[in-house]
Short mmCIF file of C-alpha atoms in Angstrom, two decimals:
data_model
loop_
_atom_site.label_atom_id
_atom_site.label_comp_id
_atom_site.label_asym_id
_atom_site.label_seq_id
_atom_site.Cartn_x
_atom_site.Cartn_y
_atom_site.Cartn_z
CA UNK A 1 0.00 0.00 0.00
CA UNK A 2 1.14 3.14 -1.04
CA UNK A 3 2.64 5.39 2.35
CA UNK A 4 2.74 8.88 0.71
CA UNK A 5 0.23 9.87 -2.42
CA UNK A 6 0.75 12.82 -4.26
CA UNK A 7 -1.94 13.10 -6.43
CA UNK A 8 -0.81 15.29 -8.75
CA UNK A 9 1.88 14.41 -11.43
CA UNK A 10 2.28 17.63 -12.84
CA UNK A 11 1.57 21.59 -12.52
CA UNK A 12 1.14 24.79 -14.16
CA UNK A 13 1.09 27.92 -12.04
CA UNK A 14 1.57 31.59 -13.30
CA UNK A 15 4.54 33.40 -11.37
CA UNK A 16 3.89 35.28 -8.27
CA UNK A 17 0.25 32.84 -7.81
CA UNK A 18 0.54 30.88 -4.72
CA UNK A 19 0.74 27.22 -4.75
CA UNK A 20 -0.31 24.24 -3.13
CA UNK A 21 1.06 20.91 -3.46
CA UNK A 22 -0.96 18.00 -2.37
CA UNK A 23 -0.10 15.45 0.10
CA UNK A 24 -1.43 12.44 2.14
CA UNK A 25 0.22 9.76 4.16
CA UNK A 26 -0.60 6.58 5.86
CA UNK A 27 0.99 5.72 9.00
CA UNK A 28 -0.29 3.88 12.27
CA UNK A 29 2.99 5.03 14.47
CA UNK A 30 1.83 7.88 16.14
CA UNK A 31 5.57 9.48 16.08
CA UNK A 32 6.24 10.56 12.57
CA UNK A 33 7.94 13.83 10.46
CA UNK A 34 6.60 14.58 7.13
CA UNK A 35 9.60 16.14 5.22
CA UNK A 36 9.06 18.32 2.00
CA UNK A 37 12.31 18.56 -0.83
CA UNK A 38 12.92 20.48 -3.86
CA UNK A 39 14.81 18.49 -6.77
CA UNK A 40 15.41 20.58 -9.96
CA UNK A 41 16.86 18.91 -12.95
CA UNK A 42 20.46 19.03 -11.52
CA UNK A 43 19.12 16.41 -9.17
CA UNK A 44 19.69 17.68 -5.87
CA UNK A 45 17.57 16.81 -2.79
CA UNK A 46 16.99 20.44 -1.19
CA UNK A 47 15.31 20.31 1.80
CA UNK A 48 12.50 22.99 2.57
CA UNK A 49 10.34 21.95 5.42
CA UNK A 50 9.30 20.03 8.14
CA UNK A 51 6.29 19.19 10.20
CA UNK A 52 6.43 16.76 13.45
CA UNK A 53 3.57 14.28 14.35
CA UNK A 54 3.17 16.33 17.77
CA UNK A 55 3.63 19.76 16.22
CA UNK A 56 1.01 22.22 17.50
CA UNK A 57 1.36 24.48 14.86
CA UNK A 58 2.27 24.73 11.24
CA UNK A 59 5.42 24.83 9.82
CA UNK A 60 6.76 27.47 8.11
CA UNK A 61 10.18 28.37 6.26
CA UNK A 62 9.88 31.89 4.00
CA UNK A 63 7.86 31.28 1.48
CA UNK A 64 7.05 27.55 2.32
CA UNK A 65 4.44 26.74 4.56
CA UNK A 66 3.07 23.34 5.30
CA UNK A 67 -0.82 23.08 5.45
CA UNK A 68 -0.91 20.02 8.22
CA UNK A 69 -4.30 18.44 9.07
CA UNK A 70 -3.81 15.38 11.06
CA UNK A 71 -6.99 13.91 11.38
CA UNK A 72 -7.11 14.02 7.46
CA UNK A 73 -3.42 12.97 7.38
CA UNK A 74 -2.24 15.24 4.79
CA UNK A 75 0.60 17.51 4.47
CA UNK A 76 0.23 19.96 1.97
CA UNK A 77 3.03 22.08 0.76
CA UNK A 78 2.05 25.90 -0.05
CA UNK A 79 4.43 28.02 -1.68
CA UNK A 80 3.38 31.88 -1.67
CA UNK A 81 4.40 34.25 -4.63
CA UNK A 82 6.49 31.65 -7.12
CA UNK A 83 9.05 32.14 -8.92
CA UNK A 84 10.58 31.06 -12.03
CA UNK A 85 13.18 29.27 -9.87
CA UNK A 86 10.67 27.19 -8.03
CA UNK A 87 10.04 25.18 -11.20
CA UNK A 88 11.57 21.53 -10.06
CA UNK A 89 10.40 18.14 -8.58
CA UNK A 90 8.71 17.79 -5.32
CA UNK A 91 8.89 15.45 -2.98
CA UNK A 92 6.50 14.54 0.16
CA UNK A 93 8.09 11.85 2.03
CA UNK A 94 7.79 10.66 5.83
CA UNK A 95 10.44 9.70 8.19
CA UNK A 96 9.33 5.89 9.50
CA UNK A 97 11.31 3.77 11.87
CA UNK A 98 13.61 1.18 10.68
CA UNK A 99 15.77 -1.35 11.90
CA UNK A 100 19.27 -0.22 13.17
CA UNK A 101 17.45 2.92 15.16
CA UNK A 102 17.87 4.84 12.28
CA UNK A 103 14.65 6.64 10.61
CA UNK A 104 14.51 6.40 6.47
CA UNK A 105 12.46 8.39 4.38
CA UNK A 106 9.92 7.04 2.23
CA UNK A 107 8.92 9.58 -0.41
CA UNK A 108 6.00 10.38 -2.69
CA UNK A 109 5.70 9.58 -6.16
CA UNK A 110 6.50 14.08 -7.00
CA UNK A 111 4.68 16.69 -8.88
CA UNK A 112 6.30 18.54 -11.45
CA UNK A 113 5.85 22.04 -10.97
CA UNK A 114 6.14 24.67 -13.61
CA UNK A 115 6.19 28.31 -13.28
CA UNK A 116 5.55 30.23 -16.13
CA UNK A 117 6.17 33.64 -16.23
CA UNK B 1 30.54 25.09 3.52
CA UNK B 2 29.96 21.80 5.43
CA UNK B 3 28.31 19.66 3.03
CA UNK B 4 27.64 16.74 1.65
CA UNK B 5 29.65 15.42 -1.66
CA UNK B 6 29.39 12.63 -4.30
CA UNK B 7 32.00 11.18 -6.45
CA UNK B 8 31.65 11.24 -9.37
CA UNK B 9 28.51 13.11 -9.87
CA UNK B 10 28.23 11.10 -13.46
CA UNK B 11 30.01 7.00 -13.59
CA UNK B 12 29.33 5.17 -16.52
CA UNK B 13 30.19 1.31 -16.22
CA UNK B 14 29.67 -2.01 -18.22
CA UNK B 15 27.56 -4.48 -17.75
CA UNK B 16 28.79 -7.35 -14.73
CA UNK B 17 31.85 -5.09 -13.84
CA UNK B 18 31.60 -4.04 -10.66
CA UNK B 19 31.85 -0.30 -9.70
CA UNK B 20 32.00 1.89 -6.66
CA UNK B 21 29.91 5.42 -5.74
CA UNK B 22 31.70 7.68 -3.03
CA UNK B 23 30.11 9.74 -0.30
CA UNK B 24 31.58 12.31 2.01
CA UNK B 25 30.13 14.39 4.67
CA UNK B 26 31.78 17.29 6.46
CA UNK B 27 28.73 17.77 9.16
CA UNK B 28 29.94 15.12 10.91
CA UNK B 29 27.09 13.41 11.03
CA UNK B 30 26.08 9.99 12.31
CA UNK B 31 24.06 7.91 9.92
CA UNK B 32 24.62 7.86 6.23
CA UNK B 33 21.86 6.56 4.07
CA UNK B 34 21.85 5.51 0.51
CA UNK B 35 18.81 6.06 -2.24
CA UNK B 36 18.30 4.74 -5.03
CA UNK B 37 16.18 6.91 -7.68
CA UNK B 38 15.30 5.37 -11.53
CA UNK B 39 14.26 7.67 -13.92
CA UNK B 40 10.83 9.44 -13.04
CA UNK B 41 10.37 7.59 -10.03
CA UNK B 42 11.10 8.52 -6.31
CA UNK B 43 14.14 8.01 -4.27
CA UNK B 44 14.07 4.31 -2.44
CA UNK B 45 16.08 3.99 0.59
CA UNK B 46 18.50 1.15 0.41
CA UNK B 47 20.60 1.25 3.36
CA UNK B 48 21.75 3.19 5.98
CA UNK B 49 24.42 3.41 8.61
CA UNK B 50 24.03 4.63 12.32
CA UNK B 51 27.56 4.43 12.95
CA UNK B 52 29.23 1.70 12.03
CA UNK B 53 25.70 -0.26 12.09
CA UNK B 54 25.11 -1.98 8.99
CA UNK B 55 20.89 -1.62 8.10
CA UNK B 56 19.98 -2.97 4.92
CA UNK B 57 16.09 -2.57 3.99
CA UNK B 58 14.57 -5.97 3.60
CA UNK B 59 14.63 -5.37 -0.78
CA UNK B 60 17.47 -4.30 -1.61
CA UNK B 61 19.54 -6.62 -4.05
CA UNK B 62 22.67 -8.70 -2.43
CA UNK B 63 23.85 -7.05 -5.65
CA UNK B 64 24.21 -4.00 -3.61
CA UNK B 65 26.56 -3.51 -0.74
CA UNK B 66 28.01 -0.60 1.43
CA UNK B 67 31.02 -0.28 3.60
CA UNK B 68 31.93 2.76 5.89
CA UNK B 69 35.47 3.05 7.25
CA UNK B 70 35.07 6.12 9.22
CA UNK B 71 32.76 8.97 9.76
CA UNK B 72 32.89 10.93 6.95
CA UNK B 73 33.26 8.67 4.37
CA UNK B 74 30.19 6.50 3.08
CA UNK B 75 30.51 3.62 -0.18
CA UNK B 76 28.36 2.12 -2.51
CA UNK B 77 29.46 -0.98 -3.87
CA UNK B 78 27.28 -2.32 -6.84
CA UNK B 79 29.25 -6.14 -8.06
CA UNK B 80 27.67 -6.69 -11.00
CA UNK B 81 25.66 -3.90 -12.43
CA UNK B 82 22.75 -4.94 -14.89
CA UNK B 83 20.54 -2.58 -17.02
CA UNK B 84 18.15 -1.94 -14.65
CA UNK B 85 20.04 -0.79 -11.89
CA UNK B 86 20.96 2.30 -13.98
CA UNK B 87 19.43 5.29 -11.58
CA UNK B 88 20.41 8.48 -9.58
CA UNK B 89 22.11 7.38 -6.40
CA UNK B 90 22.01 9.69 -3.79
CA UNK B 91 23.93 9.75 -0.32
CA UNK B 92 22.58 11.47 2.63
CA UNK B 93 23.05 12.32 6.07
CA UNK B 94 21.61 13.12 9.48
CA UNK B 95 22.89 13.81 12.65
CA UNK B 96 20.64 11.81 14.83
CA UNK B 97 17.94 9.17 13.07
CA UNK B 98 14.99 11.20 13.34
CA UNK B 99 16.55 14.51 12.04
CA UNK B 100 16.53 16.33 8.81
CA UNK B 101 18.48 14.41 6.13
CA UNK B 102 21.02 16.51 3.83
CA UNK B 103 20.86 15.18 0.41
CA UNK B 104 24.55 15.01 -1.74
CA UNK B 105 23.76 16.17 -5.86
CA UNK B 106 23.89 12.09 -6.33
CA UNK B 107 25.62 10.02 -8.80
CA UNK B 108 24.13 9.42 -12.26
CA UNK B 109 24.90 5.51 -12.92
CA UNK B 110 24.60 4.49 -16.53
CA UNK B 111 25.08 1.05 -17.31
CA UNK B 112 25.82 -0.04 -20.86
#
């Protein structure tokens, strides 16, 4: 069963629009982080943001903010004012325990975003 | 900058010869984790060190093996490469397991 959806493959957004990237997640440990990363066609893994199971509040980093609703168990990823530069991959993925003590990340299938100016 | 790196950020082997990816980390950080990414699909976690423990996820090919011989350095050992293990590989590291991960730019693995 699939652990993080993002439902949508690909998007079109005009520059300076807001965003929001969709996520969901399916998890039955109640101690979990929902991670969101950047990858533009270089390849690179940039991290942007990060919301803990326990978190009272959203998380926020600039112009990333992270729309969390835990009884819906999503994780949505909103991006004010875009730029031309925010036009990459993105990732959803959760931190889940595995063996060794060590936490990996399973991550979403992406959306392609695509700014256009 | 403390950072992660990856060497070489492009490797291009045959098929059946065996080849090695390189990771370094200046952060020093604790675990070291290895990804695997194919073309238009999303990084899968392959392994990871917490230390010098060894945790290999429960899919991974024997085909695929890691060594770490101190801290900062992190290796991916593939013995006999086939077509389909062509991908992105990308290193990354945390300080403790449930932290954020820092992502190296990854090695591009062709396999001919």
């Amino acid at each position: 069963a699939q652990k993080i959806t993002q439902t949508q493959p690909g998007m079109f957004v005009q520059e300076k629009e807001a965003v929001t990237l969709d996520c969901t997640y399916d998890t039955s440990d109640p101690s979990y982080g929902l991670f969101w990363y950047k990858q533009p066609s270089s390849g690179e893994m940039i991290f942007l943001i990060y919301q803990g199971s326990y978190d009272q509040q959203n998380a926020t980093e600039g112009r990333y903010s992270l729309n969390f609703q835990k009884a819906r168990k999503s994780a949505n990823l909103v991006i004010s004012a875009s730029q031309l530069g925010d036009s990459a991959m993105y990732f959803c993925a959760m931190r889940e325990p595995r063996g060794g003590g060590a936490d990996g990340l399973t991550f979403g299938k992406g959306t392609h975003l695509i700014i256009q100016p | 900058d403390a950072m992660v790196i990856q060497n070489p950020r492009y490797q291009v082997t045959q098929f059946g010869k065996p080849v090695t990816l390189s990771c370094s980390q200046t952060l020093n950080h604790n675990v070291m984790y290895w990804y695997q990414q194919k073309s238009s699909q999303a990084p899968k976690l392959l392994f990871h060190y917490y230390d010098k423990d060894f945790n290999n996820e429960a899919d991974t090919p024997d085909n695929f093996q890691s060594r770490r011989p101190n801290t900062s350095f992190c290796f991916l050992d593939i013995r006999s490469p086939g077509l389909g293990d062509a991908a992105m590989y990308l290193c990354a590291t945390s300080s403790r397991p449930r932290d954020e991960q820092f992502f190296g730019p990854g090695t591009r693995l062709t396999v001919l």
